[in-house]
mmCIF file of C-alpha atoms in Angstrom:
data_model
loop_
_atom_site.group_PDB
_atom_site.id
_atom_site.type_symbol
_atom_site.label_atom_id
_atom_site.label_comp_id
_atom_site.label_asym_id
_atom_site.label_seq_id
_atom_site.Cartn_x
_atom_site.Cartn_y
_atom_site.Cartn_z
ATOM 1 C CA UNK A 293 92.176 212.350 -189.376
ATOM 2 C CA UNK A 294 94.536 210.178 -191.926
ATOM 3 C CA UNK A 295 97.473 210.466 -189.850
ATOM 4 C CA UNK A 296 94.988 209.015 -186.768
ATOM 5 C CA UNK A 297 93.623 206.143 -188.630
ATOM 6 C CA UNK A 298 97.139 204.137 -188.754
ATOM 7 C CA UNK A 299 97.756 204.562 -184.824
ATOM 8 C CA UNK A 300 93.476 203.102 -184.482
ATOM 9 C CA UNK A 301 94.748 200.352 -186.861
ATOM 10 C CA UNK A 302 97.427 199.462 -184.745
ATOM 11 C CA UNK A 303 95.830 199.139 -181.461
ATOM 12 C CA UNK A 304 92.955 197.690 -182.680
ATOM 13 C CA UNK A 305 95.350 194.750 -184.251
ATOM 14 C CA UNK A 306 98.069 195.173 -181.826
ATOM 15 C CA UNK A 307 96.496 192.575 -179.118
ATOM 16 C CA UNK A 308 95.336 189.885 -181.692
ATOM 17 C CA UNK A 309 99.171 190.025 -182.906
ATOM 18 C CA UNK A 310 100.503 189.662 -179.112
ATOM 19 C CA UNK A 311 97.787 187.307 -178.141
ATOM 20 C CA UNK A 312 98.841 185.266 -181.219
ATOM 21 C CA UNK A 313 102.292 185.373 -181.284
ATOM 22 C CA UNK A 314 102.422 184.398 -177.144
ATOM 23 C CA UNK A 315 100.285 181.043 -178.023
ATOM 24 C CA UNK A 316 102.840 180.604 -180.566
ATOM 25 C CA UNK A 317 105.757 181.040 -178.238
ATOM 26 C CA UNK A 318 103.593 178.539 -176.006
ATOM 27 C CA UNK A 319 103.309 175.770 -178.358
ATOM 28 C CA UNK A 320 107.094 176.079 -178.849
ATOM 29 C CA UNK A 321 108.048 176.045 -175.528
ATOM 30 C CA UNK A 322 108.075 172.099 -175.462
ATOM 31 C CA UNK A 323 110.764 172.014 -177.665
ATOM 32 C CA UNK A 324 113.200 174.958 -176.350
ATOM 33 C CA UNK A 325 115.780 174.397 -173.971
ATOM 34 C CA UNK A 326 114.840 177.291 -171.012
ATOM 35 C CA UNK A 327 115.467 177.459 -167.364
ATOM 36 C CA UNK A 328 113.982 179.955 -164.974
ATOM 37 C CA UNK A 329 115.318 179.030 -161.406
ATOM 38 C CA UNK A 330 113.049 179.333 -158.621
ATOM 39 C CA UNK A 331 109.907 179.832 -160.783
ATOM 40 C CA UNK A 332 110.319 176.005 -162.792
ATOM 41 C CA UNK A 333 111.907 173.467 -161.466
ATOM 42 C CA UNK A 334 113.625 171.882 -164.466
ATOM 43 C CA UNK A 335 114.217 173.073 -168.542
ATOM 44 C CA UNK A 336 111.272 173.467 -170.135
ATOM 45 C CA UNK A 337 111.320 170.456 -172.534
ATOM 46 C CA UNK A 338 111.216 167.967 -169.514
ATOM 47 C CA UNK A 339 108.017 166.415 -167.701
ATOM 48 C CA UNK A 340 108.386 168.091 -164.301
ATOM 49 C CA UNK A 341 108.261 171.763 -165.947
ATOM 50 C CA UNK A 342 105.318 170.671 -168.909
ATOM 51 C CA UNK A 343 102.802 169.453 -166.023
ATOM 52 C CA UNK A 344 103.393 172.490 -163.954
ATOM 53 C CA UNK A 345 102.721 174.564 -166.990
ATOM 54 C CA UNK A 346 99.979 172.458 -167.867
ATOM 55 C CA UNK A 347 98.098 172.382 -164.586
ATOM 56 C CA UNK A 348 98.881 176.464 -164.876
ATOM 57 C CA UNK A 349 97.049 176.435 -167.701
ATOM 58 C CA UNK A 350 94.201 174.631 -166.636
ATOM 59 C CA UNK A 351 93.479 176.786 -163.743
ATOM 60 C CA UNK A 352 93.700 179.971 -165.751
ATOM 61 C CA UNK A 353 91.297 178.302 -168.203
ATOM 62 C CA UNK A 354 88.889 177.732 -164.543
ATOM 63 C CA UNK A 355 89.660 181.262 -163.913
ATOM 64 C CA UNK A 356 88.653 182.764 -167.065
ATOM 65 C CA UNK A 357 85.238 180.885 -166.870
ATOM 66 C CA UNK A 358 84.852 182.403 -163.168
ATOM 67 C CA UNK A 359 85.687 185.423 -164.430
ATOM 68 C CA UNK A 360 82.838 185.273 -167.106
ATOM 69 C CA UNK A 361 80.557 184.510 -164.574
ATOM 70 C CA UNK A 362 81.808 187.047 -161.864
ATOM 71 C CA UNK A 363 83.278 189.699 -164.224
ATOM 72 C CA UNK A 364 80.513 190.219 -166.874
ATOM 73 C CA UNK A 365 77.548 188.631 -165.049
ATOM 74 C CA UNK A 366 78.457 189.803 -161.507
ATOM 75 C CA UNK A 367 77.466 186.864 -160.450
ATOM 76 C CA UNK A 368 79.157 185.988 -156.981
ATOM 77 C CA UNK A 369 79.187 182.148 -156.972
ATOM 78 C CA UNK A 370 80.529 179.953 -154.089
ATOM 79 C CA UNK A 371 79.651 176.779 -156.054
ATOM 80 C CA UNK A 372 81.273 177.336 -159.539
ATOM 81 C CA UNK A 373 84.173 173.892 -158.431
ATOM 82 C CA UNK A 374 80.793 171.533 -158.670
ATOM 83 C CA UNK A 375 81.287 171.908 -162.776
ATOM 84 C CA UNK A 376 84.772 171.508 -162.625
ATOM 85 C CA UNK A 377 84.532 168.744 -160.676
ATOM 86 C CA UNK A 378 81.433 167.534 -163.144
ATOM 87 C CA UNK A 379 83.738 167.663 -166.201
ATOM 88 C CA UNK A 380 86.485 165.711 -164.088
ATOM 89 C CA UNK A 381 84.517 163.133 -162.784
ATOM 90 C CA UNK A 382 81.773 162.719 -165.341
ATOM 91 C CA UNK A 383 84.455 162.207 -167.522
ATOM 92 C CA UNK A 384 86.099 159.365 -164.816
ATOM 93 C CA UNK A 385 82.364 157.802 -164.848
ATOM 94 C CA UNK A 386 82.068 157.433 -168.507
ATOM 95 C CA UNK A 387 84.973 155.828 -169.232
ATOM 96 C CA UNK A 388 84.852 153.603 -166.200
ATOM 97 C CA UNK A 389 81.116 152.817 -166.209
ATOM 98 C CA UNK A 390 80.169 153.413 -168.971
ATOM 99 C CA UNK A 391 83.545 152.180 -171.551
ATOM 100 C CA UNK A 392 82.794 154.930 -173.922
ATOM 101 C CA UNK A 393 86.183 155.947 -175.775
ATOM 102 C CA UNK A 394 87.390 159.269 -174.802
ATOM 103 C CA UNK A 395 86.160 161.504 -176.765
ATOM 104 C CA UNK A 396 82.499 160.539 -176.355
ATOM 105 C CA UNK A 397 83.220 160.342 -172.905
ATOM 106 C CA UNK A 398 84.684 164.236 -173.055
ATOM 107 C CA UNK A 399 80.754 165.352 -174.574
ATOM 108 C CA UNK A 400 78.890 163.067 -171.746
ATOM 109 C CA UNK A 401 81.187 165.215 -169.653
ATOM 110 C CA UNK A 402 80.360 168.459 -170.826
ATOM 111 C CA UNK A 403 76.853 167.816 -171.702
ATOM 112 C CA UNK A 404 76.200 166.358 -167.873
ATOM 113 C CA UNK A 405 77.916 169.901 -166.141
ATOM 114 C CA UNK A 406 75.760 171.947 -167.974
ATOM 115 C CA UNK A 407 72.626 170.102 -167.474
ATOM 116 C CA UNK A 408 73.648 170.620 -163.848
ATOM 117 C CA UNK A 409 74.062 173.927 -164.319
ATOM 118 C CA UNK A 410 70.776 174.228 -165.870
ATOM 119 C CA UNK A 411 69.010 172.650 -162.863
ATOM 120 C CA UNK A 412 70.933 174.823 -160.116
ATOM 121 C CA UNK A 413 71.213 178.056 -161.810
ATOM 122 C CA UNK A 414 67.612 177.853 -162.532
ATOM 123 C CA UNK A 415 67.156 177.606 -158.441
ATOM 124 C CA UNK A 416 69.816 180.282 -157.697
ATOM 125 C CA UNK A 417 68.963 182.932 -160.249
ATOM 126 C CA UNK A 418 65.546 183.506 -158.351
ATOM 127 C CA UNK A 419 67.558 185.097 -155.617
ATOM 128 C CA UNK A 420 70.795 187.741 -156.273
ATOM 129 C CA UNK A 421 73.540 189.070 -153.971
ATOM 130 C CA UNK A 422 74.403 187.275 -151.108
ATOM 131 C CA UNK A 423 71.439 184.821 -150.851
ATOM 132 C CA UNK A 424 72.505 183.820 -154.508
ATOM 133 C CA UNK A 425 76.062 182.957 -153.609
ATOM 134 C CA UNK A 426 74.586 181.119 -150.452
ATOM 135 C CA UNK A 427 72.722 178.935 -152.228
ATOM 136 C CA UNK A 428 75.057 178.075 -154.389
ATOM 137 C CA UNK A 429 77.290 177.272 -151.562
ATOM 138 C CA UNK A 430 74.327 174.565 -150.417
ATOM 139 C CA UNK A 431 74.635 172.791 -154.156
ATOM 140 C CA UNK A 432 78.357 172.770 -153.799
ATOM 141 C CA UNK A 433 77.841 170.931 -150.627
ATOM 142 C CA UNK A 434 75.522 168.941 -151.807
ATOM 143 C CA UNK A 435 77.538 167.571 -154.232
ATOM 144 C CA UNK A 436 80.278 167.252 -152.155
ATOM 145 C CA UNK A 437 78.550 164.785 -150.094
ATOM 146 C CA UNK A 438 77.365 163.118 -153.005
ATOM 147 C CA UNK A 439 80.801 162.258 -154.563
ATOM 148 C CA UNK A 440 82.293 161.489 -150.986
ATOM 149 C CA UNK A 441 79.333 158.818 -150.253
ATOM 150 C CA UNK A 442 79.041 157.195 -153.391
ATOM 151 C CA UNK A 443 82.475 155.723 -153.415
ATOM 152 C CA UNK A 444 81.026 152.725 -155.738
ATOM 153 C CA UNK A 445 80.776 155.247 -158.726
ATOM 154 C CA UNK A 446 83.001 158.105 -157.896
ATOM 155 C CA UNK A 447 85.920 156.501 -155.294
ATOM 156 C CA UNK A 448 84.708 157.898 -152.218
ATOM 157 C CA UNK A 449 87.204 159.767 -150.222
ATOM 158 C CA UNK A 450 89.582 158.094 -152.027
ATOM 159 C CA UNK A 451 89.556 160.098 -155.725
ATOM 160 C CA UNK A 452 88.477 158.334 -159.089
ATOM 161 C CA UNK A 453 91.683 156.794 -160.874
ATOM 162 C CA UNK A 454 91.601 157.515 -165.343
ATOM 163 C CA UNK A 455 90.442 154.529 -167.057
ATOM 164 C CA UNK A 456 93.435 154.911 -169.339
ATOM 165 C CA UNK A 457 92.258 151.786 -171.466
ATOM 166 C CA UNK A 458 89.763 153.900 -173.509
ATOM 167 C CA UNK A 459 92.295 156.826 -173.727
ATOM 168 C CA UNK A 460 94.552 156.932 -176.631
ATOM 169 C CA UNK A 461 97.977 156.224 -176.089
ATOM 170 C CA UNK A 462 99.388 159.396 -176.844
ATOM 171 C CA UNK A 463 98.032 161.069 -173.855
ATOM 172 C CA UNK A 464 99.374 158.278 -171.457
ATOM 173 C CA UNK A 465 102.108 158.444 -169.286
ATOM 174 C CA UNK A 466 105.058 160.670 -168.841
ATOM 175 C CA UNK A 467 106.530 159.872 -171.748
ATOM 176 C CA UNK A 468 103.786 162.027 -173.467
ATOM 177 C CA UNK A 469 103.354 164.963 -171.237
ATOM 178 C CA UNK A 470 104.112 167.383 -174.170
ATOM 179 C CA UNK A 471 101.029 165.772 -175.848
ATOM 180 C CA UNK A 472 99.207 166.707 -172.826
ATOM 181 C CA UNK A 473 100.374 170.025 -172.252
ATOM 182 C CA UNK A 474 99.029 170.756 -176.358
ATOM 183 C CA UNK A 475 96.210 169.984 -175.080
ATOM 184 C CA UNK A 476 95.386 171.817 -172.081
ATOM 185 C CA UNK A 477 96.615 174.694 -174.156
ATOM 186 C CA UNK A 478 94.400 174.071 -176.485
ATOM 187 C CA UNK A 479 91.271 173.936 -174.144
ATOM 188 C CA UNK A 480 93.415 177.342 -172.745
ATOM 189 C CA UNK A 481 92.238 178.761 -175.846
ATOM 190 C CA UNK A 482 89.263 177.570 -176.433
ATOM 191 C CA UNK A 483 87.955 178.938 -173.418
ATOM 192 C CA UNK A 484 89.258 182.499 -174.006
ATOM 193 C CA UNK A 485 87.765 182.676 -177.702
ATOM 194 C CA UNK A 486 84.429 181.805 -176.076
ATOM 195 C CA UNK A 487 84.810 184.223 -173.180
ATOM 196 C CA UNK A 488 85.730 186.879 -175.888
ATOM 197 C CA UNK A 489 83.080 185.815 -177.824
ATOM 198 C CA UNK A 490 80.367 186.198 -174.994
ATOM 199 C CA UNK A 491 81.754 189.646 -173.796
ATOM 200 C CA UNK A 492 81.657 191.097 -177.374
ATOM 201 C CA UNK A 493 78.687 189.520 -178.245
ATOM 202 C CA UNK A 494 74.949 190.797 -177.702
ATOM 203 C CA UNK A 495 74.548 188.453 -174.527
ATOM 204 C CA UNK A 496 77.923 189.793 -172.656
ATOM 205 C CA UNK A 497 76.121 193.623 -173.777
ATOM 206 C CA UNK A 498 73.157 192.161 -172.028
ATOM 207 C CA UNK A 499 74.770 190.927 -168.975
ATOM 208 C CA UNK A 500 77.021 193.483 -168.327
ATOM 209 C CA UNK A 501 73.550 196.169 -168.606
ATOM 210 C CA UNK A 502 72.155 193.608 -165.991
ATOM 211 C CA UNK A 503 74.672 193.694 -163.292
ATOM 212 C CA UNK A 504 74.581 197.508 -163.481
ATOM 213 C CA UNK A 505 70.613 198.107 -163.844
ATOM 214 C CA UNK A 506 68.587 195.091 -163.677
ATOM 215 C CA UNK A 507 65.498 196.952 -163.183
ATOM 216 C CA UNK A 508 66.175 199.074 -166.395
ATOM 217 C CA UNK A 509 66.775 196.048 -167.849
ATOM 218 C CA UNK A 510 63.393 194.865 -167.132
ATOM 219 C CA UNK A 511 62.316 198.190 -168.268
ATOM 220 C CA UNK A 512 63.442 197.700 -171.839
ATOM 221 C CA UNK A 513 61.284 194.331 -172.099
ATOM 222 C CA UNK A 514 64.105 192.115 -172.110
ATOM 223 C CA UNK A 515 65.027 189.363 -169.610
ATOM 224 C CA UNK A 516 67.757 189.383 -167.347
ATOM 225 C CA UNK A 517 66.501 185.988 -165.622
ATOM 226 C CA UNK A 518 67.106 184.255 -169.102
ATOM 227 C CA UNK A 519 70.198 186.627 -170.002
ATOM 228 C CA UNK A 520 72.062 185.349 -166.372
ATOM 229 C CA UNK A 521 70.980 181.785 -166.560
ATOM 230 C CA UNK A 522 72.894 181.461 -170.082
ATOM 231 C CA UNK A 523 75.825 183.385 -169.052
ATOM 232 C CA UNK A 524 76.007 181.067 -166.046
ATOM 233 C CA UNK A 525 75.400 177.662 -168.130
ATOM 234 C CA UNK A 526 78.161 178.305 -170.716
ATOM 235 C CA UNK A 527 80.459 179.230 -167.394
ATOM 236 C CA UNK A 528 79.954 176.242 -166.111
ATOM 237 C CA UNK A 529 80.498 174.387 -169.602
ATOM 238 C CA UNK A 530 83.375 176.250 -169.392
ATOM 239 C CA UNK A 531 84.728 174.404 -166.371
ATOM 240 C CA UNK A 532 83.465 171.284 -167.059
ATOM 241 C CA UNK A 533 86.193 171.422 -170.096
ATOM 242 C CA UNK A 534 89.156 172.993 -167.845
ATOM 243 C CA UNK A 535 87.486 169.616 -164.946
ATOM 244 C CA UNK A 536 88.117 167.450 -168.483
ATOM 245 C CA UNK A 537 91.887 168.333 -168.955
ATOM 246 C CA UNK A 538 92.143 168.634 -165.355
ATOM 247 C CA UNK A 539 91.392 164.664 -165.454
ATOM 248 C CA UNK A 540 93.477 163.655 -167.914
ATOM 249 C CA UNK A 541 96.488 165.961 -166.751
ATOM 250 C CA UNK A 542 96.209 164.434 -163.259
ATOM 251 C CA UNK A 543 94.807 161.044 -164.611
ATOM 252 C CA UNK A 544 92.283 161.109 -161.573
ATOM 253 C CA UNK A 545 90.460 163.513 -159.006
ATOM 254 C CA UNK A 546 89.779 163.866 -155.907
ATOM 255 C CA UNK A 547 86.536 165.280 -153.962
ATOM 256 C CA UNK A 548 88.205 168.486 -152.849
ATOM 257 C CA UNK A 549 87.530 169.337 -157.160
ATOM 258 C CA UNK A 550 83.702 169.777 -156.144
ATOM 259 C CA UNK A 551 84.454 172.041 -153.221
ATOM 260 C CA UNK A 552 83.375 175.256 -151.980
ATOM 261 C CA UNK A 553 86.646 175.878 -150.778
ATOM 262 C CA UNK A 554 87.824 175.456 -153.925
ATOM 263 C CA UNK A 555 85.572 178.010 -155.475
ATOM 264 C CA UNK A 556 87.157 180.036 -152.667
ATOM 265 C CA UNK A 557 90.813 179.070 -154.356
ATOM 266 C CA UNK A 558 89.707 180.041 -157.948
ATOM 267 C CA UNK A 559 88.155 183.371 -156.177
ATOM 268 C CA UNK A 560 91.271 184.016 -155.170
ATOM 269 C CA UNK A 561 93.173 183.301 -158.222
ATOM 270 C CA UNK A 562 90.544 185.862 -160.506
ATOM 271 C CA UNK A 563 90.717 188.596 -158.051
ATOM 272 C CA UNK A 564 94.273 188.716 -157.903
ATOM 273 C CA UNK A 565 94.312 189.000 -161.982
ATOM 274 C CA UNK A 566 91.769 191.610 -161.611
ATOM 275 C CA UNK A 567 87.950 190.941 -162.035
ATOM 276 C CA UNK A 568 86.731 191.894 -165.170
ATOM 277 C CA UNK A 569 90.125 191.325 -166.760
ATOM 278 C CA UNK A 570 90.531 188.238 -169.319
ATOM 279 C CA UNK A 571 94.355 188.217 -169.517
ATOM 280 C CA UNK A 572 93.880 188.993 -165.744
ATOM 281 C CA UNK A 573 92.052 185.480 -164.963
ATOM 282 C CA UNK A 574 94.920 183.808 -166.854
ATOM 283 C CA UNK A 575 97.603 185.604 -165.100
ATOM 284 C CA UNK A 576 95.927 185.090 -161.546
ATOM 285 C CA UNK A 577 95.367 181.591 -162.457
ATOM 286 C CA UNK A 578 99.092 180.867 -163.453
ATOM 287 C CA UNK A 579 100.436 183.197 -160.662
ATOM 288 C CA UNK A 580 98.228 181.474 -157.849
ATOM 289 C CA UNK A 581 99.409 177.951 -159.577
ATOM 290 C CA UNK A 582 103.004 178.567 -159.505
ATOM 291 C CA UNK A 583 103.107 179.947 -155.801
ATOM 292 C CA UNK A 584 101.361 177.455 -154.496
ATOM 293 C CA UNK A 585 103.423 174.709 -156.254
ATOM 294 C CA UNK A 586 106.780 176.025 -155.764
ATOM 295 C CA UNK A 587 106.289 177.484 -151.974
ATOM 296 C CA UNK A 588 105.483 174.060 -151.226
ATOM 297 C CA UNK A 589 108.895 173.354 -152.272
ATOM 298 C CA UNK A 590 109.887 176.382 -150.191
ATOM 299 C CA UNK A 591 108.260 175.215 -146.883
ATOM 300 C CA UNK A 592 110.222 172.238 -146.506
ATOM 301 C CA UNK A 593 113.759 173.407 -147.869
ATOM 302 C CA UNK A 594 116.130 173.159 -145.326
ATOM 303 C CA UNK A 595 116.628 177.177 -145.634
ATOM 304 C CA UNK A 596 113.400 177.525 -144.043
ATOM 305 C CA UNK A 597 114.511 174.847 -141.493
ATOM 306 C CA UNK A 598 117.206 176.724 -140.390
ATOM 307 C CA UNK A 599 115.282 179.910 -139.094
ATOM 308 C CA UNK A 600 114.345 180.406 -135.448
ATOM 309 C CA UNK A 601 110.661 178.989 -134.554
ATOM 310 C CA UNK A 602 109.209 182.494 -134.920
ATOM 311 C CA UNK A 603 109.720 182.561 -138.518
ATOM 312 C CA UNK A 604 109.798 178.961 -139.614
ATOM 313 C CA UNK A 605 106.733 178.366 -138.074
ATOM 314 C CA UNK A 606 104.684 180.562 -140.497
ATOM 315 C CA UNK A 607 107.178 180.540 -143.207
ATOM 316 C CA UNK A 608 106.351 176.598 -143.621
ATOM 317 C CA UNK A 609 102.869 177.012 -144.135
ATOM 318 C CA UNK A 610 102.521 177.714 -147.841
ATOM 319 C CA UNK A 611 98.546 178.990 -147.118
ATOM 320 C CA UNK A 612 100.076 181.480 -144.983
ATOM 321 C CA UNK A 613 102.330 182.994 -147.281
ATOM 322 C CA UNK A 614 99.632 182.815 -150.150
ATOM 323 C CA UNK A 615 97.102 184.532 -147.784
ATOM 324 C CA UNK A 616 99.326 187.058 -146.443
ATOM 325 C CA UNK A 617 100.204 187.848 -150.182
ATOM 326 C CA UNK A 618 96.830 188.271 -150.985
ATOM 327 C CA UNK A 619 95.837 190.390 -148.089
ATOM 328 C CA UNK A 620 98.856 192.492 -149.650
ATOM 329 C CA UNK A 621 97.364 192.623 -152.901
ATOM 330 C CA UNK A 622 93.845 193.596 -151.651
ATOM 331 C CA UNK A 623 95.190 196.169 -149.915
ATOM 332 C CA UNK A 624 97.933 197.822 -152.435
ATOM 333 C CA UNK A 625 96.370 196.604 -155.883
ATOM 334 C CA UNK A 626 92.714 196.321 -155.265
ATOM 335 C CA UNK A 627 91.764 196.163 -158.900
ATOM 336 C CA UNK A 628 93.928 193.425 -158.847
ATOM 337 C CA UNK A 629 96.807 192.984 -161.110
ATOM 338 C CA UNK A 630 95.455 193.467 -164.839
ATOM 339 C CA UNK A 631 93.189 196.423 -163.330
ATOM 340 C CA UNK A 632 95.881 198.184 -161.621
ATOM 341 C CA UNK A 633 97.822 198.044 -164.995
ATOM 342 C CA UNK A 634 94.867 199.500 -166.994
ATOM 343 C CA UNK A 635 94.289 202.430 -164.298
ATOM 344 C CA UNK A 636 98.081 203.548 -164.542
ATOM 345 C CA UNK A 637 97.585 203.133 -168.676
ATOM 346 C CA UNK A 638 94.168 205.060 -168.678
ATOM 347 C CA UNK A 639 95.592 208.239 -166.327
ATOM 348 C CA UNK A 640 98.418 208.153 -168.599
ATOM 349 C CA UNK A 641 96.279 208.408 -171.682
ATOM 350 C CA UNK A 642 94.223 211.326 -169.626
ATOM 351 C CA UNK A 643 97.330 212.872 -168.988
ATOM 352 C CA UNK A 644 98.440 213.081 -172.568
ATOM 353 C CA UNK A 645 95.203 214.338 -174.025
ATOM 354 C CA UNK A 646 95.251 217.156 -171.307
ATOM 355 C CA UNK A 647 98.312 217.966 -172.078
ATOM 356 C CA UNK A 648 97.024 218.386 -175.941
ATOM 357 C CA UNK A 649 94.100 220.233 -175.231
ATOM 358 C CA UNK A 650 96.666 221.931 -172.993
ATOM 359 C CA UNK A 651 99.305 222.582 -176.253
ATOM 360 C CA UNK A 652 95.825 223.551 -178.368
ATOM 361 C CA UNK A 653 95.300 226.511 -176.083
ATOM 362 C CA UNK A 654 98.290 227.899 -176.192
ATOM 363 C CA UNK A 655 98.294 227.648 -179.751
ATOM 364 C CA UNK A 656 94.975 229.179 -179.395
ATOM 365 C CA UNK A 657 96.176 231.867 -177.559
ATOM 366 C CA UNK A 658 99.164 232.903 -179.366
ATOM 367 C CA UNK A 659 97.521 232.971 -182.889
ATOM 368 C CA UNK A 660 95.120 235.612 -181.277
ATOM 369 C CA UNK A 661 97.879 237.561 -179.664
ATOM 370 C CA UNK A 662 99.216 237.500 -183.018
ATOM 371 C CA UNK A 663 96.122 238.877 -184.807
ATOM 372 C CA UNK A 664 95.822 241.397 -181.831
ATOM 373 C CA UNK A 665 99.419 242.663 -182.785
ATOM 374 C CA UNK A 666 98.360 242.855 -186.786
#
């Protein structure tokens, strides 16, 4: 039992030290000199490479909050972009409409997606499965067609521009993309300590019991109506922050951030990091970000040119290499990335304790062959 309790101490510590010591190495990063050809396009101290990682960042901050949602709630939702696109574009309105300075105009922002969430979730949760992520779907569209036919408050087709004047000048411009990558790593972390904090917290307990056994739920005298509506309002404050960096990063947005389609793309992103998973959100999220940046770069190098018709033709369609990918890992990985890690570490774990018990009965049976002798 002593000799155990260091090893417990150790993995129980082990990830806080990793998880602490990699957003450490991230905060650095503006401020090293590295290269990685083919995955970033320039050193990591200069613009180009600090808004990729930035708008990586975002999206695995999106995917974690779809995660929450999908992971512990098992909630499918085809409508979780509307409180993205909330956070970026209430965030647009304030500052433009409104001339609130930023930060006042980040809390409007937040505040209005989860009131939204409030209002829809309190629709969708009286249906589950399917007919839940269908209606869903319907508010997404809705407010789709909302922000395309207003264009006097939200730009129309066109996108809502940043009203940098109420923005402080540290996060305008290229000039201060490091300031803005600090802070969509901040809102990076953020998001995870409140994901962690909801899974490990009586409510992610509660939410977890519900997607497995609603009716025993019920059962026990507790809600599961109340339990999934909160679950799905902080997800959606959850977005409504990554919509918020998302705005300043880009210093607009466009309608295609309210989309069902891209629900669809942050889907994607969380089941290829492995539902469930938090550090599998994040890695879906940066993984999906950094193929679909850099094959777009792919598609029209003159390598892909080159090739006969039956190959460039495909091979220039960045969707089609992302889908075929992901068709790969559905089929090959289907617990995704961070789940087929844990089932290889879990039979390994099973494998050593058999072969303990294993060692114990030989033991076993040697010390009674050696009594038998006696």
């Amino acid at each position: 039992m002593m000799n155990n309790a260091p090893s417990r101490s150790i993995r129980r510590y082990a990830p806080v030290a990793v998880g602490v010591g990699l957003i450490g190495f991230m905060a650095l990063l503006p401020m090293l000199n590295l290269s990685l050809p083919g995955i970033l396009p320039t050193a990591t101290y200069l613009p180009g490479t600090l808004a990729l990682l930035s708008l990586c960042m975002v999206f695995a901050a999106l995917a974690l909050s779809y995660n929450l949602l999908l992971g512990s709630g098992g909630m499918l939702s085809f409508g979780h972009a509307l409180y993205f696109g909330a956070g970026a574009y209430g965030l647009g309105v304030a500052l433009e409409h409104f001339g609130v300075p930023l930060w006042p105009g980040i809390f409007i922002a937040l505040i209005g997606g989860m009131v939204i969430a409030l209002v829809t979730g309190a629709v969708s949760m009286r249906v589950s499965g399917i007919p839940f992520a269908m209606v869903t779907l319907a508010f997404a569209q809705a407010g789709s067609v909302l922000v395309r036919r207003n264009s006097q408050i939200t730009g129309g087709e066109e996108g809502l521009s940043l009203n940098t004047e109420s923005v402080p000048d540290f996060l305008i411009g290229v000039v201060n993309t490091r300031n803005l990558y600090w802070f969509t790593l901040a809102v990076l972390v953020v998001v995870y300590l409140v994901t962690l904090w909801v899974d490990t917290s009586r409510l992610g307990h509660l939410a977890r019991a519900t997607r497995e056994n609603e009716q025993r739920v019920r059962v026990l005298g507790l809600n599961p109506y109340r339990v999934r509506l909160l679950v799905f309002i902080i997800a959606a404050g959850l977005a409504s922050l990554a919509g918020v960096a998302y705005m300043l990063l880009q210093s607009g947005t466009v309608p295609r951030a309210v989309s069902a389609d891209f629900t669809i793309t942050v889907l994607v992103m969380v089941v290829l990091g492995g539902v469930g998973f938090r550090w599998g959100a994040i890695l879906g999220g940066v993984l999906y970000t950094l193929l679909d940046q850099r094959l777009t770069v792919l598609a029209g190098s003159d390598a892909i040119a080159s090739l006969p018709d039956v190959l460039r033709v495909p091979l220039s369609e960045p969707l089609f290499i992302l889908g075929a990918l992901f068709i790969l890992v559905v089929m090959f990985l289907p617990g995704g990335i961070a789940g087929t890690i844990d089932a290889a570490v879990r039979r390994r774990r099973g494998d050593r304790v058999r072969d303990s018990l294993h060692r114990l009965d030989d033991a076993a049976d040697e010390l009674e062959t050696s009594v038998q002798v006696r």
